[in-house]
Short mmCIF file of C-alpha atoms in Angstrom, two decimals:
data_model
loop_
_atom_site.label_atom_id
_atom_site.label_comp_id
_atom_site.label_asym_id
_atom_site.label_seq_id
_atom_site.Cartn_x
_atom_site.Cartn_y
_atom_site.Cartn_z
CA MET X 1 83.80 74.20 80.79
CA PRO X 2 80.23 74.52 82.20
CA ARG X 3 79.62 77.44 84.54
CA ILE X 4 79.89 76.39 88.18
CA SER X 5 77.29 77.77 90.57
CA LEU X 6 78.24 79.75 93.67
CA ALA X 7 76.73 77.01 95.84
CA THR X 8 78.91 74.37 94.17
CA LYS X 9 82.00 76.54 94.55
CA SER X 10 81.23 77.01 98.23
CA SER X 11 80.86 73.24 98.65
CA PHE X 12 84.14 72.59 96.83
CA ARG X 13 85.95 75.13 99.00
CA SER X 14 84.63 73.49 102.16
CA GLN X 15 85.67 70.03 100.98
CA PHE X 16 89.11 71.30 99.98
CA VAL X 17 89.62 72.88 103.42
CA THR X 18 88.42 69.71 105.20
CA VAL X 19 90.80 67.45 103.28
CA THR X 20 93.88 69.68 103.19
CA GLY X 21 93.57 71.88 106.28
CA ALA X 22 94.28 74.90 104.08
CA SER X 23 92.64 78.30 104.53
CA VAL X 24 89.55 79.28 102.54
CA SER X 25 91.56 81.83 100.55
CA LEU X 26 94.17 79.21 99.64
CA ALA X 27 91.41 76.76 98.70
CA SER X 28 89.96 79.30 96.26
CA GLN X 29 93.36 79.91 94.70
CA TRP X 30 94.03 76.21 94.11
CA LEU X 31 90.53 75.51 92.81
CA ASP X 32 90.89 78.41 90.38
CA LYS X 33 94.25 77.04 89.27
CA TYR X 34 92.65 73.70 88.36
CA ASP X 35 89.45 75.15 86.84
CA TRP X 36 87.42 74.05 89.87
CA ASN X 37 88.22 70.35 89.45
CA LEU X 38 88.09 69.38 93.11
CA GLN X 39 90.14 66.18 93.01
CA GLU X 40 92.86 67.61 90.78
CA SER X 41 93.15 70.74 92.91
CA ILE X 42 93.47 68.68 96.11
CA ASN X 43 96.07 66.41 94.53
CA GLY X 44 97.98 69.40 93.19
CA TYR X 45 97.98 71.11 96.58
CA LEU X 46 99.05 68.01 98.51
CA ASN X 47 101.80 67.18 96.02
CA GLN X 48 103.05 70.77 96.08
CA ASP X 49 102.87 70.91 99.86
CA SER X 50 104.87 67.70 100.19
CA TYR X 51 107.44 68.97 97.70
CA SER X 52 107.74 72.35 99.40
CA ARG X 53 108.45 70.68 102.75
CA ALA X 54 111.17 68.56 101.16
CA ARG X 55 112.79 71.44 99.31
CA PRO X 56 112.92 75.10 100.39
CA LEU X 57 111.13 77.56 98.13
CA LYS X 58 113.53 79.38 95.81
CA ILE X 59 112.80 83.11 95.91
CA ASP X 60 113.00 85.14 92.71
CA SER X 61 115.78 87.74 92.80
CA LYS X 62 113.35 90.48 91.69
CA LEU X 63 111.06 89.62 94.58
CA ASN X 64 113.98 89.72 97.00
CA ALA X 65 114.87 93.17 95.66
CA ILE X 66 111.33 94.43 96.29
CA TYR X 67 111.44 93.15 99.85
CA ASP X 68 114.85 94.70 100.45
CA LYS X 69 113.51 98.09 99.36
CA TYR X 70 111.01 98.18 102.23
CA LYS X 71 112.61 96.08 104.99
CA ASP X 72 113.33 97.50 108.43
CA SER X 73 116.90 98.81 108.57
CA ASN X 74 117.23 97.46 112.11
CA ASN X 75 115.58 94.09 111.53
CA GLU X 76 115.84 92.49 108.10
CA ASN X 77 113.18 89.92 108.97
CA LYS X 78 110.31 92.38 108.80
CA ILE X 79 108.90 95.44 107.09
CA ASP X 80 107.98 98.04 109.71
CA ILE X 81 105.43 100.86 109.59
CA ASN X 82 107.61 103.17 107.50
CA GLY X 83 108.30 100.46 104.95
CA THR X 84 104.64 99.49 104.90
CA ILE X 85 103.56 103.06 104.14
CA ALA X 86 106.12 103.28 101.31
CA TYR X 87 104.97 99.89 99.97
CA LEU X 88 101.32 100.99 99.95
CA GLU X 89 102.26 104.24 98.20
CA ASP X 90 104.13 102.33 95.49
CA LEU X 91 101.14 100.01 95.05
CA ASN X 92 98.92 103.11 94.87
CA PHE X 93 96.78 101.85 97.74
CA ASP X 94 95.30 104.28 100.26
CA PRO X 95 96.17 103.08 103.80
CA GLU X 96 92.64 104.06 104.89
CA HIS X 97 90.94 102.04 102.11
CA PRO X 98 89.71 98.48 102.78
CA ILE X 99 92.05 97.17 100.07
CA SER X 100 95.00 97.80 102.39
CA LEU X 101 93.39 95.39 104.85
CA THR X 102 93.01 92.88 102.01
CA LEU X 103 96.76 93.13 101.39
CA ALA X 104 97.48 92.59 105.10
CA PHE X 105 95.14 89.59 105.09
CA PHE X 106 96.85 88.01 102.08
CA LEU X 107 100.33 88.52 103.55
CA GLU X 108 99.14 87.34 106.99
CA ALA X 109 100.44 90.48 108.67
CA PRO X 110 100.96 89.76 112.39
CA THR X 111 99.88 93.26 113.38
CA MET X 112 99.09 96.64 111.88
CA GLY X 113 101.93 98.16 109.82
CA VAL X 114 104.13 95.05 109.85
CA PHE X 115 104.88 92.35 107.26
CA THR X 116 107.24 89.46 107.98
CA LYS X 117 109.97 88.52 105.52
CA GLU X 118 108.89 84.88 105.46
CA LYS X 119 105.26 85.59 104.57
CA PHE X 120 106.06 88.41 102.13
CA LEU X 121 108.52 86.33 100.09
CA ASN X 122 106.75 82.98 100.28
CA LYS X 123 103.24 84.26 99.57
CA TRP X 124 104.30 86.24 96.50
CA GLN X 125 106.66 83.51 95.30
CA ASN X 126 103.85 80.95 95.51
CA GLU X 127 101.84 83.22 93.20
CA LYS X 128 104.90 83.62 90.93
CA ILE X 129 104.58 87.40 91.23
CA ASN X 130 107.77 89.48 91.29
CA SER X 131 106.66 93.01 90.38
CA LEU X 132 104.70 95.79 92.05
CA SER X 133 102.27 95.89 89.13
CA GLY X 134 101.63 92.16 89.49
CA MET X 135 101.08 92.54 93.21
CA ARG X 136 98.63 95.37 92.68
CA GLU X 137 96.63 93.40 90.09
CA PHE X 138 96.52 90.32 92.32
CA ILE X 139 95.28 92.23 95.38
CA LEU X 140 92.67 94.06 93.29
CA ARG X 141 91.32 90.69 92.11
CA LEU X 142 91.35 89.28 95.63
CA HIS X 143 89.56 92.37 96.93
CA ASN X 144 86.85 91.95 94.28
CA ASP X 145 86.48 88.28 95.20
CA LEU X 146 85.72 89.29 98.78
CA GLU X 147 82.47 90.91 97.64
CA THR X 148 80.97 87.61 96.49
CA ASN X 149 82.99 84.97 98.35
CA HIS X 150 81.30 84.99 101.75
CA GLU X 151 83.55 82.34 103.31
CA LEU X 152 86.64 84.26 102.27
CA PHE X 153 85.19 87.51 103.62
CA GLN X 154 84.45 85.88 106.96
CA GLU X 155 88.05 84.67 107.08
CA LEU X 156 89.19 88.26 106.48
CA TYR X 157 86.78 89.49 109.16
CA ASN X 158 88.09 86.99 111.72
CA PHE X 159 91.71 87.78 110.79
CA THR X 160 91.14 91.46 111.54
CA PHE X 161 90.74 91.04 115.30
CA GLY X 162 94.21 89.55 115.77
CA PHE X 163 95.67 92.01 113.27
CA LEU X 164 94.48 94.89 115.47
CA MET X 165 96.15 93.62 118.63
CA GLU X 166 98.86 96.09 119.60
CA VAL X 167 100.89 94.19 122.22
CA PRO X 168 101.66 90.49 122.85
CA GLY X 169 99.06 88.83 125.04
CA GLN X 170 96.41 91.49 124.42
CA ARG X 171 92.94 89.95 124.63
CA LEU X 172 90.53 92.87 124.33
CA LEU X 173 90.13 95.19 121.36
CA ASN X 174 89.72 98.90 122.04
CA TYR X 175 86.05 99.66 121.42
CA GLU X 176 86.70 102.80 119.34
CA LEU X 177 89.13 100.91 117.09
CA ALA X 178 86.60 98.09 116.80
CA VAL X 179 83.96 100.52 115.54
CA ASP X 180 86.42 102.02 113.05
CA TYR X 181 87.05 98.58 111.56
CA TRP X 182 83.43 97.49 111.67
CA ARG X 183 82.73 100.56 109.56
CA LEU X 184 85.58 99.69 107.21
CA LEU X 185 84.52 96.07 106.83
CA LEU X 186 80.73 96.11 107.00
CA MET X 187 79.68 99.54 105.75
CA ASN X 188 81.62 99.01 102.52
CA LYS X 189 79.91 95.72 101.67
CA LYS X 190 76.68 95.71 99.66
CA GLU X 191 75.50 92.51 101.32
CA PHE X 192 74.95 94.41 104.57
CA GLU X 193 73.20 97.42 103.06
CA PRO X 194 69.72 96.37 104.34
CA CYS X 195 70.94 96.70 107.93
CA TYR X 196 73.21 99.75 107.64
CA GLY X 197 70.81 101.57 109.98
CA ARG X 198 71.08 98.84 112.61
CA LEU X 199 74.86 98.88 112.28
CA GLU X 200 74.89 102.62 112.97
CA GLN X 201 72.77 102.00 116.07
CA TRP X 202 75.26 99.34 117.17
CA PHE X 203 78.14 101.77 116.71
CA ASP X 204 76.30 104.43 118.74
CA PHE X 205 75.62 101.90 121.49
CA ILE X 206 79.25 100.74 121.67
CA LEU X 207 80.68 104.27 121.60
CA ASN X 208 78.25 105.99 123.94
CA GLU X 209 76.85 103.29 126.23
CA TYR X 210 79.08 100.21 126.35
CA LYS X 211 82.50 101.91 126.15
CA ARG X 212 84.54 98.81 127.02
CA GLY X 213 87.02 96.52 125.30
CA LEU X 214 85.67 93.69 123.16
CA SER X 215 86.76 90.05 123.11
CA ASN X 216 87.53 87.91 120.09
CA ASP X 217 84.38 85.90 120.81
CA THR X 218 82.26 89.06 120.72
CA TRP X 219 83.93 90.14 117.48
CA LYS X 220 83.12 86.82 115.79
CA MET X 221 79.64 86.43 117.26
CA PHE X 222 78.58 89.91 116.23
CA TYR X 223 79.28 88.97 112.60
CA LEU X 224 77.08 85.88 113.01
CA PHE X 225 74.39 88.03 114.63
CA ILE X 226 74.35 90.36 111.62
CA LYS X 227 74.31 87.44 109.16
CA THR X 228 71.69 85.29 110.87
CA ILE X 229 69.47 87.82 112.69
CA ALA X 230 69.81 91.39 111.44
CA LEU X 231 70.00 90.67 107.71
CA LYS X 232 66.99 88.35 107.80
CA ASP X 233 64.76 90.87 109.55
CA PRO X 234 66.36 94.31 110.06
CA SER X 235 63.13 95.80 111.40
CA ASN X 236 62.23 93.36 114.18
CA PHE X 237 65.10 90.85 114.64
CA GLU X 238 62.39 88.19 114.63
CA ASP X 239 64.82 85.25 114.98
CA TYR X 240 66.62 86.75 117.96
CA ASP X 241 66.27 84.53 121.04
CA GLU X 242 67.45 86.01 124.33
CA MET X 243 67.97 82.47 125.63
CA SER X 244 70.56 81.74 122.94
CA ALA X 245 74.25 81.96 123.78
CA TRP X 246 74.92 85.43 122.42
CA PRO X 247 77.61 87.53 124.15
CA SER X 248 76.13 89.73 126.87
CA VAL X 249 76.99 92.89 124.92
CA ILE X 250 74.56 91.83 122.17
CA ASP X 251 71.83 91.26 124.75
CA GLU X 252 72.59 94.72 126.16
CA TYR X 253 72.33 96.15 122.65
CA ILE X 254 68.87 94.65 122.23
CA GLU X 255 67.78 96.16 125.55
CA TYR X 256 69.24 99.51 124.49
CA LEU X 257 67.16 99.42 121.29
CA LYS X 258 63.98 98.57 123.19
CA GLU X 259 64.53 101.23 125.86
CA ASN X 260 65.00 103.84 123.15
CA LYS X 261 61.94 102.58 121.23
CA LEU X 262 64.13 101.53 118.30
CA LEU X 263 62.93 97.91 118.43
CA ASN X 264 59.59 96.38 119.36
#
């Protein structure tokens, strides 16, 4: 079939999400399955979704056995931190590497170090994967896709805030943990290389000047700030408008740069 441009793929993903209500990552998976035929992929997804609601998903016995190996001995409905560490070791994934976050994103982990039984079994069963080697290969491919699929990466980025919440009802992310994960997410992505220096200045500002918890809105808006302002003009932030509705912490960051003669 003819090669499909990245712009066309992005458009197809957006249309798929609009029609089906599925996530961007799921849209990519179904479009891939149908060789990027938009109508066939939508029909396939809707038919499958209707069927799955009418009939429970049958879980492969091998997949059940994998889950049972790692499940919490006190709560069979989840894999806890010890099981998660063992699972990552068997997949040969470093817990400190961004690929471990990709795995958590795919399995929709509710918080750090935890996988639910429902998501673990259903997500892998939907992919018809019932071996550790198959899981590793799938996550490696998904991780590579994140480098070029900007919508999927933004979905991962947005997922990360909730993933880092430590207690129910928590609304602010610890600023030191936020910087750790900004480094993990943004400083490992080639797209952001032109503004690595500005990112380091942001980290310094947050750690040494701001030193307060960060909201979900700030987390999301900072990503948009990097995409729409910093990447376009890392030297001068020419498109930055102080009258725009940026979170106050970003305005404070701009003032910090100016006061320290790091920005005109």
